[in-house]
mmCIF file with all atom_site columns, N, CA and C in Angstrom:
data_model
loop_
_atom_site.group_PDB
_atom_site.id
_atom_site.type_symbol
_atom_site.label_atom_id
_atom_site.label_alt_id
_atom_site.label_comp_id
_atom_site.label_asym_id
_atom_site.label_entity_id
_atom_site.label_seq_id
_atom_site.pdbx_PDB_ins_code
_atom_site.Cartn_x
_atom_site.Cartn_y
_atom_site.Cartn_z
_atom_site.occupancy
_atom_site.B_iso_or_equiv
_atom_site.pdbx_formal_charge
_atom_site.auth_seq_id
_atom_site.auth_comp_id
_atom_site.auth_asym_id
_atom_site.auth_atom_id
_atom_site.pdbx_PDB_model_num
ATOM 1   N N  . UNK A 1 1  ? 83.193 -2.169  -54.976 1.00 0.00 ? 964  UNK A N  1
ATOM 2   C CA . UNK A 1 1  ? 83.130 -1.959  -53.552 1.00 0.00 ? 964  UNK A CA 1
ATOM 3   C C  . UNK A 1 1  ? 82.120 -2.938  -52.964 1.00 0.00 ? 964  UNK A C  1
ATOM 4   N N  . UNK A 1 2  ? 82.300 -3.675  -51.739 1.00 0.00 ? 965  UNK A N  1
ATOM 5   C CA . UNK A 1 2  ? 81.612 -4.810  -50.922 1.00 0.00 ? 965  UNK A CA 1
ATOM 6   C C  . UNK A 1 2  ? 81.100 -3.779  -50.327 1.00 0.00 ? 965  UNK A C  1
ATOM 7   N N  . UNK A 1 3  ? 79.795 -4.081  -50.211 1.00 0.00 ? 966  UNK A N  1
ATOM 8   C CA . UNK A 1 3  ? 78.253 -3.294  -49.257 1.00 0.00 ? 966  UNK A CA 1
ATOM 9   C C  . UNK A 1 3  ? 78.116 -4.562  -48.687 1.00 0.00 ? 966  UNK A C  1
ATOM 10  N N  . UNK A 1 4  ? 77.859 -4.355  -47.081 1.00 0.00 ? 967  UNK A N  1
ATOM 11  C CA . UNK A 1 4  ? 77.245 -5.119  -46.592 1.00 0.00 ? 967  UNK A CA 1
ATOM 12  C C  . UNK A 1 4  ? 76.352 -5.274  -45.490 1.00 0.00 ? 967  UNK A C  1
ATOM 13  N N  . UNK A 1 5  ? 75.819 -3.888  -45.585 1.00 0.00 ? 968  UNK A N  1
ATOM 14  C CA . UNK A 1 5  ? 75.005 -3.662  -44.499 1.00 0.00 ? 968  UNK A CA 1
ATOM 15  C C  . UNK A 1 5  ? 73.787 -2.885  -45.682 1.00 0.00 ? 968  UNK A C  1
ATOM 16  N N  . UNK A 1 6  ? 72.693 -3.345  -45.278 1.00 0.00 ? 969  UNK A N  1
ATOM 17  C CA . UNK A 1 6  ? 71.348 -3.063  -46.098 1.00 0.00 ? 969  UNK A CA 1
ATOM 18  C C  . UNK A 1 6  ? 70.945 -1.577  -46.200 1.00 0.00 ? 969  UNK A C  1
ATOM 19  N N  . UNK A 1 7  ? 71.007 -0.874  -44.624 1.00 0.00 ? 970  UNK A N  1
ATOM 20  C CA . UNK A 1 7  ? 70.892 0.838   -44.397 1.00 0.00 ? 970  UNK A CA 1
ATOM 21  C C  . UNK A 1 7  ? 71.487 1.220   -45.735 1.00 0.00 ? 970  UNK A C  1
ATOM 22  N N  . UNK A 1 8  ? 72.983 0.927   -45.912 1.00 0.00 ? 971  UNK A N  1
ATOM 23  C CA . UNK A 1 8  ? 73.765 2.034   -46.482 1.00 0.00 ? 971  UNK A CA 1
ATOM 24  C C  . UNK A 1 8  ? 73.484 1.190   -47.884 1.00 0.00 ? 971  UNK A C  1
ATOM 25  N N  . UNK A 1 9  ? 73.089 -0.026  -48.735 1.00 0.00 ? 972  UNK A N  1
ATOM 26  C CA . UNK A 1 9  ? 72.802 0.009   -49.691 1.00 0.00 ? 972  UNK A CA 1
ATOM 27  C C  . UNK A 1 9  ? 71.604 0.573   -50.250 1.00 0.00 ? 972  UNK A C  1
ATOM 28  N N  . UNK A 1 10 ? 70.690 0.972   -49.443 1.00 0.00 ? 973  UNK A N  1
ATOM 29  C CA . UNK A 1 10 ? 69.612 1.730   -49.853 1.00 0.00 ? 973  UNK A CA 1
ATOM 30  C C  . UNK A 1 10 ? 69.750 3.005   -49.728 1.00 0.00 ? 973  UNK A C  1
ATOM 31  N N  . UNK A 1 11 ? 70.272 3.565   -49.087 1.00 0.00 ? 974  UNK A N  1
ATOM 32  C CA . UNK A 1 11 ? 70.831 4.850   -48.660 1.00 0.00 ? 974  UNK A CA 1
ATOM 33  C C  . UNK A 1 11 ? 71.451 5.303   -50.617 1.00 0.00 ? 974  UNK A C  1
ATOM 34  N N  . UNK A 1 12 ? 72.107 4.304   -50.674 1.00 0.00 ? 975  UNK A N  1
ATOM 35  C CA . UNK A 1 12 ? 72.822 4.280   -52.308 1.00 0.00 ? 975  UNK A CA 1
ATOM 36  C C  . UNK A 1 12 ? 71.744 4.567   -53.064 1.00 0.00 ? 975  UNK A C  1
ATOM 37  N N  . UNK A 1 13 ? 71.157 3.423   -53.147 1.00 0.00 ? 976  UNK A N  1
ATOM 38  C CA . UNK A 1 13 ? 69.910 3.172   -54.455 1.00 0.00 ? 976  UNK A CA 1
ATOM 39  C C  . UNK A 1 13 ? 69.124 4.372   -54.194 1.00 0.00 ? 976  UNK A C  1
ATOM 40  N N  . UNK A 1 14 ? 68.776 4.999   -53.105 1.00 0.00 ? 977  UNK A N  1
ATOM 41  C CA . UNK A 1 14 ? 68.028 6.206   -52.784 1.00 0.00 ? 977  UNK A CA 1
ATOM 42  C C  . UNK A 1 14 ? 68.321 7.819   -53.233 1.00 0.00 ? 977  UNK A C  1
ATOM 43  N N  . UNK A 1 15 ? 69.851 7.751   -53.584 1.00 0.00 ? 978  UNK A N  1
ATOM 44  C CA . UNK A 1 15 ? 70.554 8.558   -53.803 1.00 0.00 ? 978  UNK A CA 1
ATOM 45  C C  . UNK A 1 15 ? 70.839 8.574   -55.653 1.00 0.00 ? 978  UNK A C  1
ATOM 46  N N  . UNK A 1 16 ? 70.722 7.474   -55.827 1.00 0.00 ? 979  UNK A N  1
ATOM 47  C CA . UNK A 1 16 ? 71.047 7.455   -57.484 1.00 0.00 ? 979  UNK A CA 1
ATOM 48  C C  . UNK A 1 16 ? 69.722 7.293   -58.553 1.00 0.00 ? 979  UNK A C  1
ATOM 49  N N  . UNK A 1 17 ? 69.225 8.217   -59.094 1.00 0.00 ? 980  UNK A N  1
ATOM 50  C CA . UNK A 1 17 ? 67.686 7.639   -60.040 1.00 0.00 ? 980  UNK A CA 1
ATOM 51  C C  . UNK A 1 17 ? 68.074 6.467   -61.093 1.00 0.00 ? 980  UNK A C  1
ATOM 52  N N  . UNK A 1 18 ? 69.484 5.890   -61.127 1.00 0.00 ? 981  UNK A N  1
ATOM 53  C CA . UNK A 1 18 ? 69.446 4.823   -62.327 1.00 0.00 ? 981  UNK A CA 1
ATOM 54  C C  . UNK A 1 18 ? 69.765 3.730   -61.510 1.00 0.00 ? 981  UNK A C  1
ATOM 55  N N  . UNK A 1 19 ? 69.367 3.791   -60.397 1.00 0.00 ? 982  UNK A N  1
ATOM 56  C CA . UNK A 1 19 ? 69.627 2.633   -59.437 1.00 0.00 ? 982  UNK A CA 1
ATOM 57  C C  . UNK A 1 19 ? 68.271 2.047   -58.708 1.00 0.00 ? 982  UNK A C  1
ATOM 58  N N  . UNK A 1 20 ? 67.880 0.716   -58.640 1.00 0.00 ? 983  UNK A N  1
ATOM 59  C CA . UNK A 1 20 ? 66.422 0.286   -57.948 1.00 0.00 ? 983  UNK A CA 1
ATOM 60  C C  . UNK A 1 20 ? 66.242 -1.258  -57.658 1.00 0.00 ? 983  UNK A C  1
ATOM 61  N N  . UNK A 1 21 ? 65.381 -1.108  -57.108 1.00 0.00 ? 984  UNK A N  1
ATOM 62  C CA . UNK A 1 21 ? 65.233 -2.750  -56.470 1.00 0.00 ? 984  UNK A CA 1
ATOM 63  C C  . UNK A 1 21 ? 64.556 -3.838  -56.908 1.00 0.00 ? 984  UNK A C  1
ATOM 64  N N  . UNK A 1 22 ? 64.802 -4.628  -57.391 1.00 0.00 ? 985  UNK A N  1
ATOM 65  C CA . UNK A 1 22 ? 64.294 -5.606  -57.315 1.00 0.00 ? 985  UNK A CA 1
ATOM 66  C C  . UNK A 1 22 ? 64.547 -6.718  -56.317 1.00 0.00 ? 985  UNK A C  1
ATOM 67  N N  . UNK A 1 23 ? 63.588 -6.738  -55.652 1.00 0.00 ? 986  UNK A N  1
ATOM 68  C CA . UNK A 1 23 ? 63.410 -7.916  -54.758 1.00 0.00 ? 986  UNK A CA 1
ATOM 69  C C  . UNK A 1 23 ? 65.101 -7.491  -53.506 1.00 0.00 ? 986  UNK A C  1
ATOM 70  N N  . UNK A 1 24 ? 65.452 -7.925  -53.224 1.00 0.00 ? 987  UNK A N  1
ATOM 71  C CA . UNK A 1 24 ? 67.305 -7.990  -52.732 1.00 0.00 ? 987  UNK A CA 1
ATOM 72  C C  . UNK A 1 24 ? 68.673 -7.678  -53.691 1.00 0.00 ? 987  UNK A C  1
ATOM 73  N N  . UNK A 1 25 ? 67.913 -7.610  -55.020 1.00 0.00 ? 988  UNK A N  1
ATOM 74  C CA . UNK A 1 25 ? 68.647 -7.441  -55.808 1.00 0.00 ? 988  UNK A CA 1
ATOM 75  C C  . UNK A 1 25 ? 69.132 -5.943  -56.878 1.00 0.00 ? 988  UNK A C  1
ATOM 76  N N  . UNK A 1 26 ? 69.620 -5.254  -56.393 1.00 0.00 ? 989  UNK A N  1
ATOM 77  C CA . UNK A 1 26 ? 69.829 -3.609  -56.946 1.00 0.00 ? 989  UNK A CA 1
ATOM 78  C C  . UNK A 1 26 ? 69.927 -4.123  -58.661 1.00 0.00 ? 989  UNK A C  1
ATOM 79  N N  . UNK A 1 27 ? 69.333 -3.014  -59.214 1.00 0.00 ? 990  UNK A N  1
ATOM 80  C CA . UNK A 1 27 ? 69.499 -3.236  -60.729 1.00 0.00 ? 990  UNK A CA 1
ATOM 81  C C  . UNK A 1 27 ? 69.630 -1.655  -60.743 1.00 0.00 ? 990  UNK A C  1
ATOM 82  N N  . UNK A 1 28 ? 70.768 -1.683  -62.143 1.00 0.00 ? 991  UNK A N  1
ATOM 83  C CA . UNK A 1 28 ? 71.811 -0.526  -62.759 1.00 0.00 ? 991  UNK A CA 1
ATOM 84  C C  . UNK A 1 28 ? 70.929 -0.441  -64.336 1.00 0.00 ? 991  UNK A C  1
ATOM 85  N N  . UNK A 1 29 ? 69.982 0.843   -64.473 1.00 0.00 ? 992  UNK A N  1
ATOM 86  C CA . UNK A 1 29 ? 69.252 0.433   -65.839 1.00 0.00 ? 992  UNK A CA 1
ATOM 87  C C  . UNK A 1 29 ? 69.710 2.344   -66.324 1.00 0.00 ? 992  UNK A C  1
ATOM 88  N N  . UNK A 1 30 ? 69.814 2.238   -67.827 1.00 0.00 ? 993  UNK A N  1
ATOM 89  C CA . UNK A 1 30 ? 70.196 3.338   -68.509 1.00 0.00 ? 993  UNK A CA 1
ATOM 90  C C  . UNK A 1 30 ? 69.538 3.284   -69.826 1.00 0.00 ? 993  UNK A C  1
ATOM 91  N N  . UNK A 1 31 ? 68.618 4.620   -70.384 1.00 0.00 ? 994  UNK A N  1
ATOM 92  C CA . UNK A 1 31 ? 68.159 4.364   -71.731 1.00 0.00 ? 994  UNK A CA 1
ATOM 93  C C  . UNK A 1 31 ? 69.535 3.984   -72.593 1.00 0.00 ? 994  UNK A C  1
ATOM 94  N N  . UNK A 1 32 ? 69.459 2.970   -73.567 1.00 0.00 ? 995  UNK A N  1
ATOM 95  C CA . UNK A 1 32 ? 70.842 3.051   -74.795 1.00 0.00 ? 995  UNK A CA 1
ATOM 96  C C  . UNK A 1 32 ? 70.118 2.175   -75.914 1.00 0.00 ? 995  UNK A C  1
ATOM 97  N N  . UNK A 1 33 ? 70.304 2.808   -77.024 1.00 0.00 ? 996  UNK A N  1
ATOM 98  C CA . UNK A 1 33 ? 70.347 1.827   -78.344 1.00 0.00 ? 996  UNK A CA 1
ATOM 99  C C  . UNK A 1 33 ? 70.932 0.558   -78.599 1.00 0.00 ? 996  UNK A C  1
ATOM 100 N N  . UNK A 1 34 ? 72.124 0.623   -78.024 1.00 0.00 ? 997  UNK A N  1
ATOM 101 C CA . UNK A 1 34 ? 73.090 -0.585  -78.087 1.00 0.00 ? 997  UNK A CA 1
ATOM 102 C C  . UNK A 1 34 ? 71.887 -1.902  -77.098 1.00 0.00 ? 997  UNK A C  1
ATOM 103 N N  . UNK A 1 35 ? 70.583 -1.446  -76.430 1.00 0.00 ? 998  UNK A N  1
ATOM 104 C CA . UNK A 1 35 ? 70.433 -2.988  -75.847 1.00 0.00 ? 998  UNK A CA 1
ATOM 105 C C  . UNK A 1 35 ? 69.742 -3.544  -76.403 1.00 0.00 ? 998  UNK A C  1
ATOM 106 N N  . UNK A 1 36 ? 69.379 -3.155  -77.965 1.00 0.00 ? 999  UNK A N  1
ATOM 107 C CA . UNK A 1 36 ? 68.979 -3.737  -79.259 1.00 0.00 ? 999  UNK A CA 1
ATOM 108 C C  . UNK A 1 36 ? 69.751 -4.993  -79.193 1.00 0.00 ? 999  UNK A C  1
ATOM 109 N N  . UNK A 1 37 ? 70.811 -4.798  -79.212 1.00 0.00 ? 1000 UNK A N  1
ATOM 110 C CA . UNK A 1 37 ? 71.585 -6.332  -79.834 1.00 0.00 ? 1000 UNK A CA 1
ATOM 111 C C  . UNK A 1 37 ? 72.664 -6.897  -78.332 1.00 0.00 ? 1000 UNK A C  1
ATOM 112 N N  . UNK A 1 38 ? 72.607 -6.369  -77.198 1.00 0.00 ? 1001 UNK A N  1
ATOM 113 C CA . UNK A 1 38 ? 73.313 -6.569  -76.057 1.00 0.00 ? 1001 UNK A CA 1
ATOM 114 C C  . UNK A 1 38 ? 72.954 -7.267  -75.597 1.00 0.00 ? 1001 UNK A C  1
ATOM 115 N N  . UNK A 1 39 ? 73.760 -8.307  -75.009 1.00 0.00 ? 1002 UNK A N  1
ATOM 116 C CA . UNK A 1 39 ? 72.968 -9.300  -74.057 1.00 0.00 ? 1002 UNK A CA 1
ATOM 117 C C  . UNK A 1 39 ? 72.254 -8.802  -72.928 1.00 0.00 ? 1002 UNK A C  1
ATOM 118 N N  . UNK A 1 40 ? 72.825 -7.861  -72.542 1.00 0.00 ? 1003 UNK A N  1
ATOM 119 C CA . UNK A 1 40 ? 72.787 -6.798  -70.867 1.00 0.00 ? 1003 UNK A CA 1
ATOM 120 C C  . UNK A 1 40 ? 71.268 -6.204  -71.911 1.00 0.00 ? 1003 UNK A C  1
ATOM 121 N N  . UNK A 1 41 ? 71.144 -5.770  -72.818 1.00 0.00 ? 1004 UNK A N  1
ATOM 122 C CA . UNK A 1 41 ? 69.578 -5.209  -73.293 1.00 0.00 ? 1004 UNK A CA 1
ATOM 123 C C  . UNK A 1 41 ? 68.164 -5.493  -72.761 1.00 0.00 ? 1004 UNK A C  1
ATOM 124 N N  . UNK A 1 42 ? 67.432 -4.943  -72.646 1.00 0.00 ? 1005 UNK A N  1
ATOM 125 C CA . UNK A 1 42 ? 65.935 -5.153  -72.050 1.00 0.00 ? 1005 UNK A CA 1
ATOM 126 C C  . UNK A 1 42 ? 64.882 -3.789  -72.631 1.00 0.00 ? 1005 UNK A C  1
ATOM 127 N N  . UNK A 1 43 ? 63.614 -4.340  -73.771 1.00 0.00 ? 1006 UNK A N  1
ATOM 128 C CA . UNK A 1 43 ? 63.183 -3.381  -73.429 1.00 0.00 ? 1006 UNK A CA 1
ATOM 129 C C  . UNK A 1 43 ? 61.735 -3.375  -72.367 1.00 0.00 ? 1006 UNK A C  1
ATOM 130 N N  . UNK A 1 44 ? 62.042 -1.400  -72.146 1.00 0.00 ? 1007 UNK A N  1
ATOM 131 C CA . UNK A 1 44 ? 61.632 -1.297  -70.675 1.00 0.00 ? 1007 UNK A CA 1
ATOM 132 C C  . UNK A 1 44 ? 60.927 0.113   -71.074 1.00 0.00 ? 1007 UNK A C  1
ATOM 133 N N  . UNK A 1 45 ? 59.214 0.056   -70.874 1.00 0.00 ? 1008 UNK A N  1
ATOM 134 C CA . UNK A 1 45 ? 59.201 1.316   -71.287 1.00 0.00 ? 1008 UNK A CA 1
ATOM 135 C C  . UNK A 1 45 ? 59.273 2.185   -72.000 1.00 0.00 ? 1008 UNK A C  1
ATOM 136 N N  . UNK A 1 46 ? 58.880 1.316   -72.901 1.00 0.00 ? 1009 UNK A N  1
ATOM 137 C CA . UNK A 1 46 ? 58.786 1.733   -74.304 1.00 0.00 ? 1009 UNK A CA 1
ATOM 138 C C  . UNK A 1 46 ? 60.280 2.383   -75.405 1.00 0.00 ? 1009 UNK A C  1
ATOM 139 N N  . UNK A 1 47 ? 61.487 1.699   -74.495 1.00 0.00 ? 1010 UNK A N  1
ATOM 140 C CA . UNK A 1 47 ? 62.652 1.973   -74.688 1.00 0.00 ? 1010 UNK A CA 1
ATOM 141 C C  . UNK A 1 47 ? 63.680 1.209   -74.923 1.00 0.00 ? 1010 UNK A C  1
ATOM 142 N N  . UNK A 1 48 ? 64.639 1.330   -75.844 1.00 0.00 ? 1011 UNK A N  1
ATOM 143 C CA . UNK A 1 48 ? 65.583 0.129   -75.231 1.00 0.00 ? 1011 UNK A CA 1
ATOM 144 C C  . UNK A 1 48 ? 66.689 0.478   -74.425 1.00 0.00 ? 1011 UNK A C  1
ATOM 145 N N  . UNK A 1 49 ? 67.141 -0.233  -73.034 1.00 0.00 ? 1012 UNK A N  1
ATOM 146 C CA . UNK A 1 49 ? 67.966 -0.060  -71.287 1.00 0.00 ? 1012 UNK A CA 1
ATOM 147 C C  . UNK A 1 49 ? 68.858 -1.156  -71.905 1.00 0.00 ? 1012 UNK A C  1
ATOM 148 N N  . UNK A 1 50 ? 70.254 -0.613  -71.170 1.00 0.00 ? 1013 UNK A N  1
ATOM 149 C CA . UNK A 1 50 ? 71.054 -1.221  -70.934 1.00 0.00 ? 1013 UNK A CA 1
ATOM 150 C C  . UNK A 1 50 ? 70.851 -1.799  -69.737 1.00 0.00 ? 1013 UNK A C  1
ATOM 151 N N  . UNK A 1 51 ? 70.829 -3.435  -68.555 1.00 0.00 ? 1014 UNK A N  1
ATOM 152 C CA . UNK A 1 51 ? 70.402 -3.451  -67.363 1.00 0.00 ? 1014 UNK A CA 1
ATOM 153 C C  . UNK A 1 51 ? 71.580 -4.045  -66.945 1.00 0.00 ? 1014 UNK A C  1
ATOM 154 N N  . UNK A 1 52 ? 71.991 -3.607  -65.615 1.00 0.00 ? 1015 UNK A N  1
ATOM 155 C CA . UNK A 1 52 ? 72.964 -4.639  -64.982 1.00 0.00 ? 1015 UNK A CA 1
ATOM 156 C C  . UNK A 1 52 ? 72.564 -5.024  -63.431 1.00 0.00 ? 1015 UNK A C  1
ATOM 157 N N  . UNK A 1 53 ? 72.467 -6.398  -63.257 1.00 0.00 ? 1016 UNK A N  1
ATOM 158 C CA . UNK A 1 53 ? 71.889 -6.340  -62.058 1.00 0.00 ? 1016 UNK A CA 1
ATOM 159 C C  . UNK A 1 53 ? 73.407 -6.990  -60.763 1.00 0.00 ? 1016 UNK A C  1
ATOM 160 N N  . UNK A 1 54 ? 72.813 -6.615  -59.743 1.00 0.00 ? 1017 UNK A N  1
ATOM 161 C CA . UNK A 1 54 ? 73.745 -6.728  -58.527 1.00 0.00 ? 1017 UNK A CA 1
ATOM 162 C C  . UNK A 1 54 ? 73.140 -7.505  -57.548 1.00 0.00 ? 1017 UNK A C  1
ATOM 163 N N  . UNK A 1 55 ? 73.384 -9.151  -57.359 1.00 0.00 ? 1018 UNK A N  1
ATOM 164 C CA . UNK A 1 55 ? 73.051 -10.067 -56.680 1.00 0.00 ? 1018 UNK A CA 1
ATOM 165 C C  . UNK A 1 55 ? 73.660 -9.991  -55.685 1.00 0.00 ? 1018 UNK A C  1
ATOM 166 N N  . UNK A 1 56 ? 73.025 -10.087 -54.770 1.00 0.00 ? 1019 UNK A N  1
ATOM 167 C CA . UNK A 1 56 ? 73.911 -10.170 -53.071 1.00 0.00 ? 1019 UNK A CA 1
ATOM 168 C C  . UNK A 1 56 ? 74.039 -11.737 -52.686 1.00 0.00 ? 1019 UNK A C  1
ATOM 169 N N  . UNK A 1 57 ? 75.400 -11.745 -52.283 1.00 0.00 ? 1020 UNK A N  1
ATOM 170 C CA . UNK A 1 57 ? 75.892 -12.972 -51.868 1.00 0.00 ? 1020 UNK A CA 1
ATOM 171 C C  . UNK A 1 57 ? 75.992 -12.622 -50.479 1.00 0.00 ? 1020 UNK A C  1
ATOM 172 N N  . UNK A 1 58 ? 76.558 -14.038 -50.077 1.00 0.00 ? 1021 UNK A N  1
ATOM 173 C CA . UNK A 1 58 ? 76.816 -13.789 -48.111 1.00 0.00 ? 1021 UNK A CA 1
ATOM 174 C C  . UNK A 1 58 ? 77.362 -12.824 -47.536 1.00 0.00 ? 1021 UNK A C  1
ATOM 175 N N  . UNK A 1 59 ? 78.357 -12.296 -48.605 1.00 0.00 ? 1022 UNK A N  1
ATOM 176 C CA . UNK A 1 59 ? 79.142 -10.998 -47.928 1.00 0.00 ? 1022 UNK A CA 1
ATOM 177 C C  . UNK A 1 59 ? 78.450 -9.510  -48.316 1.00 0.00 ? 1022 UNK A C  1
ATOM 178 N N  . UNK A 1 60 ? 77.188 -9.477  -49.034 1.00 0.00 ? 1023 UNK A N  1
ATOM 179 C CA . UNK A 1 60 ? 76.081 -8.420  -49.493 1.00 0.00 ? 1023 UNK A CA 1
ATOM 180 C C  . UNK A 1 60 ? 76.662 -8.260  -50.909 1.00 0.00 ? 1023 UNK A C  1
ATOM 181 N N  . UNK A 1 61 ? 76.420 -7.168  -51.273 1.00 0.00 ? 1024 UNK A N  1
ATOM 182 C CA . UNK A 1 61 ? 76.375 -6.331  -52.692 1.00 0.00 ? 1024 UNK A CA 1
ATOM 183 C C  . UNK A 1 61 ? 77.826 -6.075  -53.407 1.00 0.00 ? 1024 UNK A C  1
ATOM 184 N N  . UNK A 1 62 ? 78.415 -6.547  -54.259 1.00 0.00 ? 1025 UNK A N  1
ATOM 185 C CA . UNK A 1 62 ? 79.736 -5.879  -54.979 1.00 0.00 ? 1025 UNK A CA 1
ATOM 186 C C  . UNK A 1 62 ? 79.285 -5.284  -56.207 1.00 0.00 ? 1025 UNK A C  1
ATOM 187 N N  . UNK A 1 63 ? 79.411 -3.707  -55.605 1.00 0.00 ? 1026 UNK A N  1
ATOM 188 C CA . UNK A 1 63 ? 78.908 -2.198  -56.794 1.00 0.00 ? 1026 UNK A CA 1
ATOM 189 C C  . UNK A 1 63 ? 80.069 -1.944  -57.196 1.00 0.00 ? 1026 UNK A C  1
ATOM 190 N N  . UNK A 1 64 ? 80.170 -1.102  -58.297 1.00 0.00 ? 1027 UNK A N  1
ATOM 191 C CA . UNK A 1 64 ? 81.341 -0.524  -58.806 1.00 0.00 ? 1027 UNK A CA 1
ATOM 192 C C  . UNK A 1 64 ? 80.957 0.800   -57.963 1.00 0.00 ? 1027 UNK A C  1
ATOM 193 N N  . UNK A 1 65 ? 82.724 0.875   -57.916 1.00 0.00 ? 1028 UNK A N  1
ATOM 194 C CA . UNK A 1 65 ? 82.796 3.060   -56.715 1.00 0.00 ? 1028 UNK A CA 1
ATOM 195 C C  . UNK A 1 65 ? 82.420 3.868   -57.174 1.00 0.00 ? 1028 UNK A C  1
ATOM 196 N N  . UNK A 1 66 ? 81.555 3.825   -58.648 1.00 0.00 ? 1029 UNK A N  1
ATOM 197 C CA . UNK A 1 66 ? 81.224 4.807   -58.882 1.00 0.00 ? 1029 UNK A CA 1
ATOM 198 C C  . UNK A 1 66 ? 79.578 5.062   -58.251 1.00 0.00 ? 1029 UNK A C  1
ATOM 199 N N  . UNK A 1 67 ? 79.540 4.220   -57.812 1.00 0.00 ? 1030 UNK A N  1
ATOM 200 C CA . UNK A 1 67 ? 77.921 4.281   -57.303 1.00 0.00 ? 1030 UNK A CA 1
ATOM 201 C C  . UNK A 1 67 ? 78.110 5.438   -55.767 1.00 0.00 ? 1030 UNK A C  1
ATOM 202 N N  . UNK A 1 68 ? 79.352 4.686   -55.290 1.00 0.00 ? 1031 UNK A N  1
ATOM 203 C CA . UNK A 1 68 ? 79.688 5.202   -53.656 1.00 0.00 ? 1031 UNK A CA 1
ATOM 204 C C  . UNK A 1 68 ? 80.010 6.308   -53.789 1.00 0.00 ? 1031 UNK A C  1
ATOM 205 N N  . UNK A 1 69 ? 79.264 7.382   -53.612 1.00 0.00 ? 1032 UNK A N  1
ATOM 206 C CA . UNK A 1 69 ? 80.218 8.719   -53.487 1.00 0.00 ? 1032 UNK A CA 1
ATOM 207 C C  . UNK A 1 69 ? 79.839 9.718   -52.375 1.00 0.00 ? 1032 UNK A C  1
#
C-alpha cells in the first residue's frame, strides 16, 4: 500500500510496537533466530531481529496491508 501523507504514516507506526522511525525512514524489526545468517539480520539488543526498512520515495512510503488496518 502507497502512504503518502506523513499524519497517517505515523498514525501507523504509532499504532504498531514492531514498527519505528528512523530518521524518514519506518523500520519493520521482529526478535528471530534466522537473523543469525539473514541478510535482513541485525543484532539489536542483545538479540538477534529480523529488520526491514521502508524508504520513502517521491510518492511516500510502500508498506505491505498488513500494516494498514
Amino acid at each position: 500500500m502507497q502512504i503518502d501523507n506523513l499524519e497517517k504514516m505515523d498514525q501507523i507506526v504509532s499504532n504498531n510496537k514492531s514498527l519505528s522511525w528512523d530518521g524518514w525512514t519506518v523500520v519493520h524489526r521482529y526478535a528471530s533466530e534466522k537473523g543469525r545468517t539473514s541478510k535482513y539480520g541485525e543484532y539489536f539488543n542483545g538479540k538477534w531481529q529480523m529488520v526491514r526498512r521502508f524508504v520513502p520515495n517521491r510518492n511516500g512510503w510502500e508498506i505491505p496491508d498488513k500494516f494498514v488496518r
